[in-house]
mmCIF file with all atom_site columns, C-alpha atoms in Angstrom:
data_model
loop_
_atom_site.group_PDB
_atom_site.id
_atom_site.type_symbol
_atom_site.label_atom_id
_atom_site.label_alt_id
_atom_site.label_comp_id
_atom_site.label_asym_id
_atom_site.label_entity_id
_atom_site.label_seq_id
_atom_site.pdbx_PDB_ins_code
_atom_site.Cartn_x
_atom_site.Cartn_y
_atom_site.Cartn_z
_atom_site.occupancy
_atom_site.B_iso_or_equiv
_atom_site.pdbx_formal_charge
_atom_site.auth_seq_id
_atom_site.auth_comp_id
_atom_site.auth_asym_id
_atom_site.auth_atom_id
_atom_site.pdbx_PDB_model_num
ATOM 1  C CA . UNK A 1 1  ? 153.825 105.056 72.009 1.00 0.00 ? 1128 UNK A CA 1
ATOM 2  C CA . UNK A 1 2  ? 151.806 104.411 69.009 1.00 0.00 ? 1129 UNK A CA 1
ATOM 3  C CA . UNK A 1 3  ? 151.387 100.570 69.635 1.00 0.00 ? 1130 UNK A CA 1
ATOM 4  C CA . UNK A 1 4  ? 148.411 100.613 71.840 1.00 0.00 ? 1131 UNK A CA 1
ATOM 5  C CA . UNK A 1 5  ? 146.200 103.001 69.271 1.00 0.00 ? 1132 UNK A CA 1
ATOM 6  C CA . UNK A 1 6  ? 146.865 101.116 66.656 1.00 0.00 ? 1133 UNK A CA 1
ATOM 7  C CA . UNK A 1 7  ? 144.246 99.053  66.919 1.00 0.00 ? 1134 UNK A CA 1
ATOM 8  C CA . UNK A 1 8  ? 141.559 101.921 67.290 1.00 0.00 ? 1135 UNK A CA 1
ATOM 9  C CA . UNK A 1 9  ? 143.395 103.425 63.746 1.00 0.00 ? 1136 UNK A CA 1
ATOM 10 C CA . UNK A 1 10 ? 142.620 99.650  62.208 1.00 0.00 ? 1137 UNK A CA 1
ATOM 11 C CA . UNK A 1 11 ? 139.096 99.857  63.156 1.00 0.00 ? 1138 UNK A CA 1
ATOM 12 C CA . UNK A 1 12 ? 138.455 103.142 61.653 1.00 0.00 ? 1139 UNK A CA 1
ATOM 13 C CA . UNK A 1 13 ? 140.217 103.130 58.612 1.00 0.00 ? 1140 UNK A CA 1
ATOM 14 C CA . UNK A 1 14 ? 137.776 99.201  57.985 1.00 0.00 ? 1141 UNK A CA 1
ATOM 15 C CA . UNK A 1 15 ? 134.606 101.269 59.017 1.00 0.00 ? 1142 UNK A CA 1
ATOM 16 C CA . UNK A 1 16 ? 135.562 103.879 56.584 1.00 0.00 ? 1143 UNK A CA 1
ATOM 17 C CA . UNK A 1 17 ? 136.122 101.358 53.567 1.00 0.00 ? 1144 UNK A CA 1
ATOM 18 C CA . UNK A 1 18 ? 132.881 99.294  54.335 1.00 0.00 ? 1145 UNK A CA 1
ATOM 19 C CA . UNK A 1 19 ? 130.063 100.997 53.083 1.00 0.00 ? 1146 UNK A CA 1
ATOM 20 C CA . UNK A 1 20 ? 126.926 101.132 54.946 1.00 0.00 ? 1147 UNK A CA 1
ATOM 21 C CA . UNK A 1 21 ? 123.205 101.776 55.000 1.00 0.00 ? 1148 UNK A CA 1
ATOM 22 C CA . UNK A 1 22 ? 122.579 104.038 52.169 1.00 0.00 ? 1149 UNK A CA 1
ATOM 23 C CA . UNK A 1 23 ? 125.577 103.838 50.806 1.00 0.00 ? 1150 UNK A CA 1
ATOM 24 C CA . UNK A 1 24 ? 125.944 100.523 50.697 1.00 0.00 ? 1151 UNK A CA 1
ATOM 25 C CA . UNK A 1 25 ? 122.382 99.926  48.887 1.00 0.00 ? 1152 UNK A CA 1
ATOM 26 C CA . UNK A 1 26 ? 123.365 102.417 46.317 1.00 0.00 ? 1153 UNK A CA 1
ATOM 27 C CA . UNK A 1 27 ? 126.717 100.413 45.411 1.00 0.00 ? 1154 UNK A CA 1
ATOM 28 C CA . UNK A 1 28 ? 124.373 97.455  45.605 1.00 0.00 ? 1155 UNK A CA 1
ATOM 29 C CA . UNK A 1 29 ? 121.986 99.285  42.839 1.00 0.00 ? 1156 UNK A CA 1
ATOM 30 C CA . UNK A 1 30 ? 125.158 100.463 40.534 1.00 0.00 ? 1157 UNK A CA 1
ATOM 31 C CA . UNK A 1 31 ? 126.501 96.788  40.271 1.00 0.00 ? 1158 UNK A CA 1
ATOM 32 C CA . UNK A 1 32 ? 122.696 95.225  39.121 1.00 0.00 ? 1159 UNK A CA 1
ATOM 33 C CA . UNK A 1 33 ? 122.769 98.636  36.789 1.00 0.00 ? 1160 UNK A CA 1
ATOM 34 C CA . UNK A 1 34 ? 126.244 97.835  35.351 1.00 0.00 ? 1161 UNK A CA 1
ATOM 35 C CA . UNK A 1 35 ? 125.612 93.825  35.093 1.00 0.00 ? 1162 UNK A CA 1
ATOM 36 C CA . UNK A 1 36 ? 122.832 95.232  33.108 1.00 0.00 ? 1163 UNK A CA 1
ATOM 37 C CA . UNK A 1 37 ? 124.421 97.600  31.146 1.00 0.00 ? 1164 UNK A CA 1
ATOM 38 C CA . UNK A 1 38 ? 127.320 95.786  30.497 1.00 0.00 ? 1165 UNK A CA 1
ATOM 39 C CA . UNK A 1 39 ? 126.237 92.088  30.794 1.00 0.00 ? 1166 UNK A CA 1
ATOM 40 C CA . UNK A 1 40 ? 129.100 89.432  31.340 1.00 0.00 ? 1167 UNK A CA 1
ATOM 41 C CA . UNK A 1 41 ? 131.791 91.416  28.809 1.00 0.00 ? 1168 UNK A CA 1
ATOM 42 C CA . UNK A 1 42 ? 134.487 93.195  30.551 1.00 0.00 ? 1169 UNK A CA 1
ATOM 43 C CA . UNK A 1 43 ? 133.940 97.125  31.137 1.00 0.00 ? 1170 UNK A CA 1
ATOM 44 C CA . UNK A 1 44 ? 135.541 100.046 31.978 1.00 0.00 ? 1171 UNK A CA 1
ATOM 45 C CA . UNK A 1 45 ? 134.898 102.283 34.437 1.00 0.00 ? 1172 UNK A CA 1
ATOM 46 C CA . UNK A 1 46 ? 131.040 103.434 35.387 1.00 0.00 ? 1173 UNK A CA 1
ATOM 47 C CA . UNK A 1 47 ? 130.470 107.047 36.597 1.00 0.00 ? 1174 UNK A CA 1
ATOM 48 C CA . UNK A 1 48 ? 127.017 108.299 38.246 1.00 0.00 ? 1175 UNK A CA 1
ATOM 49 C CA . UNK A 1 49 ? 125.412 111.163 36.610 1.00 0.00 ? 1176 UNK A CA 1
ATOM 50 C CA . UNK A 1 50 ? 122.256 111.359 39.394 1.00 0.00 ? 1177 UNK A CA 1
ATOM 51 C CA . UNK A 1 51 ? 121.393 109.445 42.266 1.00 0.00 ? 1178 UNK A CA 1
ATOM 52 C CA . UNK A 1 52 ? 118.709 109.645 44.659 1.00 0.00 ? 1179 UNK A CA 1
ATOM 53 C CA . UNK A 1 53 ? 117.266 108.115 47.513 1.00 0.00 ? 1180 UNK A CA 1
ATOM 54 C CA . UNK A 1 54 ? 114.226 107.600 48.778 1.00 0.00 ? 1181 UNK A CA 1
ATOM 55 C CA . UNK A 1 55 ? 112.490 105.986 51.962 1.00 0.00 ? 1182 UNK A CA 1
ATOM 56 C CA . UNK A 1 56 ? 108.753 104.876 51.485 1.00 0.00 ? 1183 UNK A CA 1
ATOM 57 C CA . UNK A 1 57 ? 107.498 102.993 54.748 1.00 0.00 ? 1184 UNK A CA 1
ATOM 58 C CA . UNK A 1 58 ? 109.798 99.820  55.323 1.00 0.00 ? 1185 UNK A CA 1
ATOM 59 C CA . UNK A 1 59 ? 111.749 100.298 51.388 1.00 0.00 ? 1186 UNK A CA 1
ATOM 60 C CA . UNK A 1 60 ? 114.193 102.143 50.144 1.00 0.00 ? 1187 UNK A CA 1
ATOM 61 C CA . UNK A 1 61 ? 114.006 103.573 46.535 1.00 0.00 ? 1188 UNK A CA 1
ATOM 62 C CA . UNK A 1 62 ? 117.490 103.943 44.995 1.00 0.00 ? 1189 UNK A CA 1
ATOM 63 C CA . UNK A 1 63 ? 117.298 106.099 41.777 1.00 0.00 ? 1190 UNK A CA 1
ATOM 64 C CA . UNK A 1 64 ? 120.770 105.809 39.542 1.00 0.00 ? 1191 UNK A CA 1
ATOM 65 C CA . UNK A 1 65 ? 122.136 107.081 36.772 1.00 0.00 ? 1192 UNK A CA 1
ATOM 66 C CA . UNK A 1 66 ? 124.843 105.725 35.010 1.00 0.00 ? 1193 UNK A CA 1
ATOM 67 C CA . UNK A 1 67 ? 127.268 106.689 32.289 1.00 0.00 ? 1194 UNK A CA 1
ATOM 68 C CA . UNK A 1 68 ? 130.086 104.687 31.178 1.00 0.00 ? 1195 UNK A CA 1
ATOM 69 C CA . UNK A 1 69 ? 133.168 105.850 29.380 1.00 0.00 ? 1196 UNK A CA 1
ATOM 70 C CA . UNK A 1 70 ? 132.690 104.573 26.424 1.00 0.00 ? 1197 UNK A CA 1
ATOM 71 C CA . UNK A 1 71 ? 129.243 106.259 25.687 1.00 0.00 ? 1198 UNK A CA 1
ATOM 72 C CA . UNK A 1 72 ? 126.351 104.160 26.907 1.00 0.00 ? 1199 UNK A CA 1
ATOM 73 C CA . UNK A 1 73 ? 124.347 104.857 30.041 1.00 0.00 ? 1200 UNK A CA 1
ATOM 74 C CA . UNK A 1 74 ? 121.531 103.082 31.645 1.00 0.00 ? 1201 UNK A CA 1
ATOM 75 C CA . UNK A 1 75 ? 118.973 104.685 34.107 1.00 0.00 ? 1202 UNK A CA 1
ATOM 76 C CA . UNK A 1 76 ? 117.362 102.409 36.779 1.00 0.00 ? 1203 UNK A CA 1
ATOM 77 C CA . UNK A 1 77 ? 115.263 102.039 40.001 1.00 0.00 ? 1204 UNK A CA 1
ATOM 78 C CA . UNK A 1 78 ? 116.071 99.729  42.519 1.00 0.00 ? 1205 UNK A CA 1
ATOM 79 C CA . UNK A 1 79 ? 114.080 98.384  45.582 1.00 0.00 ? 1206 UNK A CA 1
ATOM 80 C CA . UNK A 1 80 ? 115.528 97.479  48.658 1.00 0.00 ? 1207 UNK A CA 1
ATOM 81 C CA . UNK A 1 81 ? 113.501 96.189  51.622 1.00 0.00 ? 1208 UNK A CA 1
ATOM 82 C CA . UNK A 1 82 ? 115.398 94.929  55.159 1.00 0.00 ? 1209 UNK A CA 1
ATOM 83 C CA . UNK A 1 83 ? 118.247 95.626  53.021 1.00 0.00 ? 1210 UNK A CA 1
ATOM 84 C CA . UNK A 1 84 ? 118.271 93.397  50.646 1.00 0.00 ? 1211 UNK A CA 1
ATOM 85 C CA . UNK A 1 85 ? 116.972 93.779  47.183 1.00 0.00 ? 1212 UNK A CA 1
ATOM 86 C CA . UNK A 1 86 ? 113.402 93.354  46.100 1.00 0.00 ? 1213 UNK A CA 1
ATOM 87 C CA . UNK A 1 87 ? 113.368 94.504  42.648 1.00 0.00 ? 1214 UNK A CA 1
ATOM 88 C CA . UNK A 1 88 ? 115.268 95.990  40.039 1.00 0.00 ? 1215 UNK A CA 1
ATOM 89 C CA . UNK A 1 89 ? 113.534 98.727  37.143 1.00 0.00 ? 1216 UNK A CA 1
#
């Protein structure tokens, strides 16, 4: 009875792991922010204290805020145009 949705469960549980538009270019911000923050030592776990996001003509403005457990934080700007990313602040 269940058999033939299961497919259609699948496909909606994978849409709602994959992030997308915004959210997707603010988890692509937080991991240039923590490679920043962090560099290539391991790290625990990041939190974000603000985040906002703003469209301006064909780029997106992703404004982050990260704290880290062990104390340090790291505020940053990224650009994103056609998705990918353009600059990092």
């Amino acid at each position: 009875m269940l058999l033939p949705l299961l497919p259609l469960l699948l496909a909606g549980i994978a849409r709602a792991a994959a992030p997308t538009g915004e959210e997707a270019m603010v988890q692509r911000c937080r991991g240039e922010l923590e490679d920043r923050l962090f560099g290539s030592g391991a790290h625990g776990e990041t939190f974000v204290t603000a985040k906002a996001v703003e469209h301006q003509g064909d780029a997106v403005i992703v404004k982050l805020n990260l704290a880290s457990g062990e104390g340090r934080t790291i505020a940053g700007r990224c650009i994103l145009r056609d998705g990918k990313l353009f600059d990092v602040k």
